[in-house]
mmCIF file with all atom_site columns, C-alpha atoms in Angstrom:
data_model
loop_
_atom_site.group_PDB
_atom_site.id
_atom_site.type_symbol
_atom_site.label_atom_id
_atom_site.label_alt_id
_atom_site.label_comp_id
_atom_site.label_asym_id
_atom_site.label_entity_id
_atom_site.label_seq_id
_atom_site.pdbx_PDB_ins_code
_atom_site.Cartn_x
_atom_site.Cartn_y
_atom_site.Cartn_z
_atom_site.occupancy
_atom_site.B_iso_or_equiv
_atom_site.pdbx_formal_charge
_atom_site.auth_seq_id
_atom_site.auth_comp_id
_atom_site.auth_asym_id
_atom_site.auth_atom_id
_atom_site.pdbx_PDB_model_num
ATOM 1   C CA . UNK A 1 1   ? 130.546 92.666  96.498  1.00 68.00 ? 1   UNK A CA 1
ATOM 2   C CA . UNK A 1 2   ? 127.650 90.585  94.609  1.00 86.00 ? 2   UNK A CA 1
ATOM 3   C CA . UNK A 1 3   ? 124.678 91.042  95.608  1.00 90.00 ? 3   UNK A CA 1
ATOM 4   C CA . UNK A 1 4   ? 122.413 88.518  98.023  1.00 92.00 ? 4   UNK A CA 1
ATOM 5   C CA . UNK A 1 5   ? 119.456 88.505  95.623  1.00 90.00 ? 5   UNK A CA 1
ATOM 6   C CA . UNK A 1 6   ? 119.367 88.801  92.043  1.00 91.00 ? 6   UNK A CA 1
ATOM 7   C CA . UNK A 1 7   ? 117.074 90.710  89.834  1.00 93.00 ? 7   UNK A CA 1
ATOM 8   C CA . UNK A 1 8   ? 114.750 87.739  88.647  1.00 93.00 ? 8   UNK A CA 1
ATOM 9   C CA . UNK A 1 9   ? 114.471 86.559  92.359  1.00 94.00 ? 9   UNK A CA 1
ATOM 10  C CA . UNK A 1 10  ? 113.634 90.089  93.499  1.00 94.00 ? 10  UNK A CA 1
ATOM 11  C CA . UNK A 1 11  ? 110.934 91.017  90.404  1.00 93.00 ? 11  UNK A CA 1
ATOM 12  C CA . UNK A 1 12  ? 109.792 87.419  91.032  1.00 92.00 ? 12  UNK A CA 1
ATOM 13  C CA . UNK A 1 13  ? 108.644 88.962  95.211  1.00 91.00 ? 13  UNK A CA 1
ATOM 14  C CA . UNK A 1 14  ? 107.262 91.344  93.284  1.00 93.00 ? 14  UNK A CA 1
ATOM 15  C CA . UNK A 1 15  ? 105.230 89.236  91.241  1.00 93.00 ? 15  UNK A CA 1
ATOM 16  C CA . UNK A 1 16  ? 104.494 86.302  93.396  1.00 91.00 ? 16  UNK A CA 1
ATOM 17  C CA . UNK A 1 17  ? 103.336 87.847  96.506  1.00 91.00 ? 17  UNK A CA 1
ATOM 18  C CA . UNK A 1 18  ? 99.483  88.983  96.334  1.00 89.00 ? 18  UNK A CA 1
ATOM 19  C CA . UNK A 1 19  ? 99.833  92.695  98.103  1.00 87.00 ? 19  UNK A CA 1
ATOM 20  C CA . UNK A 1 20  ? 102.969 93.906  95.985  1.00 89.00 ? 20  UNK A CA 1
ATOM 21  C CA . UNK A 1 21  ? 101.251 91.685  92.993  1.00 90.00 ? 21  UNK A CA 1
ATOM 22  C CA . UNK A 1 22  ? 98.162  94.323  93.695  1.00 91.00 ? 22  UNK A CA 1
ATOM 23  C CA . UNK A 1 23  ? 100.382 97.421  92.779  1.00 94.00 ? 23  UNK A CA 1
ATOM 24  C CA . UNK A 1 24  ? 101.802 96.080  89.499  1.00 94.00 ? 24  UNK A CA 1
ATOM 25  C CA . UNK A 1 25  ? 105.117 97.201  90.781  1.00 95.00 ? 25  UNK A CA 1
ATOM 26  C CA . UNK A 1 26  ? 108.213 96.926  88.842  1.00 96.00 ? 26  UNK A CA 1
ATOM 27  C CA . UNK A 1 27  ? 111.767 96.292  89.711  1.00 96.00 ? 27  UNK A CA 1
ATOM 28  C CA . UNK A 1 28  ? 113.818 99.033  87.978  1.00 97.00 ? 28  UNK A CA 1
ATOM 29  C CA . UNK A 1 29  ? 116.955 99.278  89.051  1.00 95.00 ? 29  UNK A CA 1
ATOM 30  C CA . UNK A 1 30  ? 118.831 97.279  92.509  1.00 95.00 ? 30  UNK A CA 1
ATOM 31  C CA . UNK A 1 31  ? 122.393 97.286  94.044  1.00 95.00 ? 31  UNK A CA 1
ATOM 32  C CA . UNK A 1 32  ? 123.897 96.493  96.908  1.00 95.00 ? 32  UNK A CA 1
ATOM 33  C CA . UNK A 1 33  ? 121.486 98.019  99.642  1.00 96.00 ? 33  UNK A CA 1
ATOM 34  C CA . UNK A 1 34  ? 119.133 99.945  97.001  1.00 97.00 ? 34  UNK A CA 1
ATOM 35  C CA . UNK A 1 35  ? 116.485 99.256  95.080  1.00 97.00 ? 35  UNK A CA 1
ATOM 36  C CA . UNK A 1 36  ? 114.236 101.566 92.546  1.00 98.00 ? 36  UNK A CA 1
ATOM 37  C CA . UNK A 1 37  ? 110.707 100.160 91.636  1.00 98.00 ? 37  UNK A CA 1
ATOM 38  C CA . UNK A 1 38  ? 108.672 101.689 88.965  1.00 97.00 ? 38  UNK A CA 1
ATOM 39  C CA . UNK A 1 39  ? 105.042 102.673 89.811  1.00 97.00 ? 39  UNK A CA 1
ATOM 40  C CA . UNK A 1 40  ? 102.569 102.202 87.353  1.00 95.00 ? 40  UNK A CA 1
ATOM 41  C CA . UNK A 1 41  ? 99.351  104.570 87.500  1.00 94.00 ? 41  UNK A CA 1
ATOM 42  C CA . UNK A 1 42  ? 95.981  102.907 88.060  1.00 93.00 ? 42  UNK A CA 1
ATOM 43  C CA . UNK A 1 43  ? 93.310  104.609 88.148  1.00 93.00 ? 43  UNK A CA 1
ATOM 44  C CA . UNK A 1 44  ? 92.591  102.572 91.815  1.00 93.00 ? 44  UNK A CA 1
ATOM 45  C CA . UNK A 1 45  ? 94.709  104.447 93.223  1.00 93.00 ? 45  UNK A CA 1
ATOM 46  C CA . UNK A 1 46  ? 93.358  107.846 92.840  1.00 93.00 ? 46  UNK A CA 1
ATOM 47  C CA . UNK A 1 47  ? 91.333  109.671 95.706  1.00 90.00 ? 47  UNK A CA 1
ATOM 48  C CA . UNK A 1 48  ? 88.756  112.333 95.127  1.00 88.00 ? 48  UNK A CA 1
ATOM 49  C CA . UNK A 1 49  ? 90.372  115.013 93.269  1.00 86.00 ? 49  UNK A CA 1
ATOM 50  C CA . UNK A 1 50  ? 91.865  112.872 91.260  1.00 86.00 ? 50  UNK A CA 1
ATOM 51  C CA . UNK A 1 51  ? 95.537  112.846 92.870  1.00 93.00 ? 51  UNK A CA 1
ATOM 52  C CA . UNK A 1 52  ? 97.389  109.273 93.618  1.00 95.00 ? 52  UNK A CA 1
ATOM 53  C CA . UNK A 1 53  ? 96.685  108.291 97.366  1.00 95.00 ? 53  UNK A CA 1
ATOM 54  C CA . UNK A 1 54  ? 99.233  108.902 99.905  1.00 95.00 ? 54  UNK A CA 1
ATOM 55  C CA . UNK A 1 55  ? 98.527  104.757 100.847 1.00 95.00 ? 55  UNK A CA 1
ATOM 56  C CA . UNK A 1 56  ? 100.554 103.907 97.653  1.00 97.00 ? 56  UNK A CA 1
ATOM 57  C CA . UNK A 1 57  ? 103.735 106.038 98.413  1.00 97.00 ? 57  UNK A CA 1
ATOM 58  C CA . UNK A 1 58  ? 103.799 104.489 101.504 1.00 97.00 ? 58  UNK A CA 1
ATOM 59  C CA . UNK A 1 59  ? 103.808 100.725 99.920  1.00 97.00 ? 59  UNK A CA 1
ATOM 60  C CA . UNK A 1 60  ? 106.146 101.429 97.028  1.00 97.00 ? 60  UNK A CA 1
ATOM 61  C CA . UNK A 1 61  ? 108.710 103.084 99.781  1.00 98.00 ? 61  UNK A CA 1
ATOM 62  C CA . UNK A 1 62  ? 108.016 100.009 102.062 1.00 97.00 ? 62  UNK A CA 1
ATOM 63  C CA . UNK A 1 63  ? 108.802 97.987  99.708  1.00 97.00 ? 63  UNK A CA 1
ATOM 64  C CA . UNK A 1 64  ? 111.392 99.048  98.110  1.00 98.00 ? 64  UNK A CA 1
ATOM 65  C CA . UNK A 1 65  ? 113.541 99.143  101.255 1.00 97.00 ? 65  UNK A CA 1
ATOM 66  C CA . UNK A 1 66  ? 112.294 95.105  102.027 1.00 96.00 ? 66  UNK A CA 1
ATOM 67  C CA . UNK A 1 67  ? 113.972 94.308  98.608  1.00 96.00 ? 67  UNK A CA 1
ATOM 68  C CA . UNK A 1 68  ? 116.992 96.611  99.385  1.00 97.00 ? 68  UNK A CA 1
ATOM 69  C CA . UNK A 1 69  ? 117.365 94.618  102.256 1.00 96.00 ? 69  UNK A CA 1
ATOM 70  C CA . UNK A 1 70  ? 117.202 91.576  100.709 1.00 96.00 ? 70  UNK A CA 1
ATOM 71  C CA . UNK A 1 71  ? 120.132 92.806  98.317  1.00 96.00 ? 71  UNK A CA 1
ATOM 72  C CA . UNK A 1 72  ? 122.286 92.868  100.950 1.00 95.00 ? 72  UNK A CA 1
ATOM 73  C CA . UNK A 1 73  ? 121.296 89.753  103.503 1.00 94.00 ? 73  UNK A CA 1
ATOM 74  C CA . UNK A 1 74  ? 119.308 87.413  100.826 1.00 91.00 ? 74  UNK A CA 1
ATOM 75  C CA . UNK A 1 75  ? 115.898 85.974  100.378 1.00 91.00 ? 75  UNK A CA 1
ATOM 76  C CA . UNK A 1 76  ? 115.953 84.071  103.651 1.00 90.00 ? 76  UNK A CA 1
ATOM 77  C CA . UNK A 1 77  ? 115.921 87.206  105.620 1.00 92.00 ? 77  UNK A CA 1
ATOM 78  C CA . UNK A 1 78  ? 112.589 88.262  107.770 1.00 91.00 ? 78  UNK A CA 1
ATOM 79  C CA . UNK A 1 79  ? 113.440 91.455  108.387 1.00 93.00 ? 79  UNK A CA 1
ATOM 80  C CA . UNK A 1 80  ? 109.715 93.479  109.192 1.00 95.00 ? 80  UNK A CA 1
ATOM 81  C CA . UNK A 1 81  ? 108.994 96.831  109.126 1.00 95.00 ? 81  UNK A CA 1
ATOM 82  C CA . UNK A 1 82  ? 108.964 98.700  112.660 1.00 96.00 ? 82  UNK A CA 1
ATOM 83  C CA . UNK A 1 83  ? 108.360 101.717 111.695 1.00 97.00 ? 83  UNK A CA 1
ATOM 84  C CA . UNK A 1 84  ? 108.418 104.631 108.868 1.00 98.00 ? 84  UNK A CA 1
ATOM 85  C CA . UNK A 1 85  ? 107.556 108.985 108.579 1.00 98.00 ? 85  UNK A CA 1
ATOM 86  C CA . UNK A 1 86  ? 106.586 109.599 105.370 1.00 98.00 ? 86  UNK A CA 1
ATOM 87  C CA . UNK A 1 87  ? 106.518 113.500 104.193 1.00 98.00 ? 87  UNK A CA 1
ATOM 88  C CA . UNK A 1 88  ? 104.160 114.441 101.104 1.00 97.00 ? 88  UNK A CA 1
ATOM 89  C CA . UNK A 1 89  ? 105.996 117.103 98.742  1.00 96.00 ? 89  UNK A CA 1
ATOM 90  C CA . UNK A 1 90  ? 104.155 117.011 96.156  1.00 94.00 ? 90  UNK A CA 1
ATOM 91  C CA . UNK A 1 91  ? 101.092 115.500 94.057  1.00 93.00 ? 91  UNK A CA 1
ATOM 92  C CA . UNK A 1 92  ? 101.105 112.876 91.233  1.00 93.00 ? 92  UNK A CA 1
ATOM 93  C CA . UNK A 1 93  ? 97.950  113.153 88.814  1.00 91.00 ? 93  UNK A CA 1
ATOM 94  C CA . UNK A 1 94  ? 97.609  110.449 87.069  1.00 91.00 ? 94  UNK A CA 1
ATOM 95  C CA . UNK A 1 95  ? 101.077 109.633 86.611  1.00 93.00 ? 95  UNK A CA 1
ATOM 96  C CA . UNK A 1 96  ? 103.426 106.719 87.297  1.00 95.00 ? 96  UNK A CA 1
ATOM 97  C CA . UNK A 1 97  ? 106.426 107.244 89.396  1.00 97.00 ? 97  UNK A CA 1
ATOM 98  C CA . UNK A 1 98  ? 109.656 105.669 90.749  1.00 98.00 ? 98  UNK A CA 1
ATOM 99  C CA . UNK A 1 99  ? 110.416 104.905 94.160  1.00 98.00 ? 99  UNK A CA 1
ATOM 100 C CA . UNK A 1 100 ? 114.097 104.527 95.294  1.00 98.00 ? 100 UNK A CA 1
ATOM 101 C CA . UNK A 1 101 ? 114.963 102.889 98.380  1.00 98.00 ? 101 UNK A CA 1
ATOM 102 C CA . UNK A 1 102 ? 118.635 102.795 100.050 1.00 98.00 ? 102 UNK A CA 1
ATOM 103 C CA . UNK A 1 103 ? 119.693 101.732 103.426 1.00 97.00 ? 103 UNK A CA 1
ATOM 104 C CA . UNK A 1 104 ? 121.655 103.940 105.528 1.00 98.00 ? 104 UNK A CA 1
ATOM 105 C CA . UNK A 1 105 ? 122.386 101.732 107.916 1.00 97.00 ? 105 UNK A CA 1
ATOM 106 C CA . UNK A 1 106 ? 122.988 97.976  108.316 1.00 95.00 ? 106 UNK A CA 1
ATOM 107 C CA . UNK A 1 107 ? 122.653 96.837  112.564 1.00 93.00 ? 107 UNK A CA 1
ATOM 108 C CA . UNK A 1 108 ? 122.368 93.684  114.171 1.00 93.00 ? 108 UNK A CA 1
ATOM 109 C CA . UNK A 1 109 ? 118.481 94.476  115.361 1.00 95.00 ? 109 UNK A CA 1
ATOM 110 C CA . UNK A 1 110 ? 117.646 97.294  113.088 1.00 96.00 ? 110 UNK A CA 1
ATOM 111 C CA . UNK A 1 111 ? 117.966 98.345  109.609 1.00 97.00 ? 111 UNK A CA 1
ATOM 112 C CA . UNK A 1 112 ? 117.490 102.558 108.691 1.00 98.00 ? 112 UNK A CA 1
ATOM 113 C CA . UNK A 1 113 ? 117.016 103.873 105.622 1.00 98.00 ? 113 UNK A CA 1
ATOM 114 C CA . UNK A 1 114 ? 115.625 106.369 103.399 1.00 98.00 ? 114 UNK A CA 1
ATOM 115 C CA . UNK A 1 115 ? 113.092 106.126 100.077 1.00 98.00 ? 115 UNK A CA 1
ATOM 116 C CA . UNK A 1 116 ? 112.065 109.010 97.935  1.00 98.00 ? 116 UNK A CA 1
ATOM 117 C CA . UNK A 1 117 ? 109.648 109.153 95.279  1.00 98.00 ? 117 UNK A CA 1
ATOM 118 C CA . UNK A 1 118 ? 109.496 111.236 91.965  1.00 98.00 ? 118 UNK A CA 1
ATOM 119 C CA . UNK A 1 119 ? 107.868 111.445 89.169  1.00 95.00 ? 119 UNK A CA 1
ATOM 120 C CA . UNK A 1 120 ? 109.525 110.681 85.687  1.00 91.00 ? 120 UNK A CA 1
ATOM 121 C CA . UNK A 1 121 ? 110.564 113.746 84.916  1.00 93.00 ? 121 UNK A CA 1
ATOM 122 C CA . UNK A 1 122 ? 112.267 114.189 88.369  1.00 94.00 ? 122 UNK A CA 1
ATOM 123 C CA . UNK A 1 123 ? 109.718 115.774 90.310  1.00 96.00 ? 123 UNK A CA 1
ATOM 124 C CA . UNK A 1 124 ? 110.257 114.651 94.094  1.00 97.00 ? 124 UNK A CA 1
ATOM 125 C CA . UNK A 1 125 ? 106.807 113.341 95.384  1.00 97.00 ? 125 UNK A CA 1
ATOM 126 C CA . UNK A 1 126 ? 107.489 112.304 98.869  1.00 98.00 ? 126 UNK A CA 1
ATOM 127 C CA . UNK A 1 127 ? 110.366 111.494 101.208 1.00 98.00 ? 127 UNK A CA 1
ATOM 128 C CA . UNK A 1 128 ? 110.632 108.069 103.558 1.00 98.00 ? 128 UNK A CA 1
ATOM 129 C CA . UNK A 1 129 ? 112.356 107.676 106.387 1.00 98.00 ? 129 UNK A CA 1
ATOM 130 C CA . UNK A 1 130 ? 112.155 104.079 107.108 1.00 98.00 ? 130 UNK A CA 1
ATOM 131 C CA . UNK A 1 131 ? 113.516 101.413 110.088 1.00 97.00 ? 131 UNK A CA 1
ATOM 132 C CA . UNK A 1 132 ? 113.140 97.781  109.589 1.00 97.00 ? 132 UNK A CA 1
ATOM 133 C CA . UNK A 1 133 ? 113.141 95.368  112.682 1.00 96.00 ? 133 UNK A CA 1
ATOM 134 C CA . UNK A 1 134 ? 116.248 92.884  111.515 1.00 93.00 ? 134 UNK A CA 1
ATOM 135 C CA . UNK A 1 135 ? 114.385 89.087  112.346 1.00 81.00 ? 135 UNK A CA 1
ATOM 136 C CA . UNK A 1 136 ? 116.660 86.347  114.387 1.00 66.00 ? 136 UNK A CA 1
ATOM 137 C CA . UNK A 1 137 ? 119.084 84.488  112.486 1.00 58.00 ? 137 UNK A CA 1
ATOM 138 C CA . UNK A 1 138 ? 117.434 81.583  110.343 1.00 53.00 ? 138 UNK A CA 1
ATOM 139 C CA . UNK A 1 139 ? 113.858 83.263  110.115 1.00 51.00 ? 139 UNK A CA 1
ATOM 140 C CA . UNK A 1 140 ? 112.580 83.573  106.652 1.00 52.00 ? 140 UNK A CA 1
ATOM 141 C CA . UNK A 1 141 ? 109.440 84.743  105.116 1.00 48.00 ? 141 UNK A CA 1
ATOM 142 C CA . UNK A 1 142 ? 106.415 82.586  105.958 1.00 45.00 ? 142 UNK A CA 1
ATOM 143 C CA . UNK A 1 143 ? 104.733 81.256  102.886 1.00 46.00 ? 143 UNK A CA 1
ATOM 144 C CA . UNK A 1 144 ? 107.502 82.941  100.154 1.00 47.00 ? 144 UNK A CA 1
ATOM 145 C CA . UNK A 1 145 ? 108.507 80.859  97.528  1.00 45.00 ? 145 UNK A CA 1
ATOM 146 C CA . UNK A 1 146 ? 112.044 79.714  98.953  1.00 43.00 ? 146 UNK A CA 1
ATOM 147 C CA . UNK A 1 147 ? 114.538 80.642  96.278  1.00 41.00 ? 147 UNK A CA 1
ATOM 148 C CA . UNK A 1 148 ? 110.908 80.943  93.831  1.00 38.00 ? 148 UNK A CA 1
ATOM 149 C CA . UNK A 1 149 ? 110.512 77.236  93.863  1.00 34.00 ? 149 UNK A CA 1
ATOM 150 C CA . UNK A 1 150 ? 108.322 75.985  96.917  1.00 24.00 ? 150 UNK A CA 1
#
């Protein structure tokens, strides 16, 4: 099956849109209903005693499971996050990571799926467990580049 959204449209979210622009999150690798984004260290985004805050596990996961999601139903979906647990596992100091994103399951009003987060050398950092709130049919992200051309 091809997928909704290409690559270029997908790193193009990534770099048009201010809060994800903020992260310097990368696309690494999609397919249908996944997506892995690579997490650059900044030093921003350490807390006192210099470990990575919990606040950017949470976004890359996020995320990564909106542009999963748009792999499978395209940019013109508005699908909005209703609701995520997030489990810390371990620390990152000073260290990128990857996030990986898959749905598990595909409904007509809600999405679920599952992100985890680890560190280059495989380390697992934290574990998502994610739902999405699917949008009506037609709805599209306010204010996103349609298609990356306004």
């Amino acid at each position: 099956m091809a997928l909704a959204s290409t690559e270029a449209e997908l790193q193009g979210i990534l770099d048009d849109v201010a809060f994800t622009r903020s992260y310097g999150f990368r696309l690494h690798t999609i397919d249908e209903g996944r997506c892995t984004l690579a997490v650059p260290f900044q030093s921003a985004f350490e807390r006192p005693g210099g470990i990575v805050s919990g606040q950017v596990f949470m976004a890359a996961a996020d995320v990564a499971m909106w542009l999963a999601i748009l792999t499978r139903l395209g940019l013109r979906d508005g699908s909005v996050t209703a609701g995520m647990t997030t489990a810390f596992l371990g620390a990152a100091r000073r260290e990128s990571f990857r996030c990986t994103a898959q749905i598990m399951k595909l409904g007509q009003r809600l999405i679920y799926g599952t992100a985890e987060s680890i560190t280059d050398d495989g380390r697992l950092l934290a574990h998502h467990s994610l739902t999405y709130s699917r949008a009506a049919r037609g709805t599209r992200l306010a204010g996103h580049r349609e298609g990356l051309s306004r």
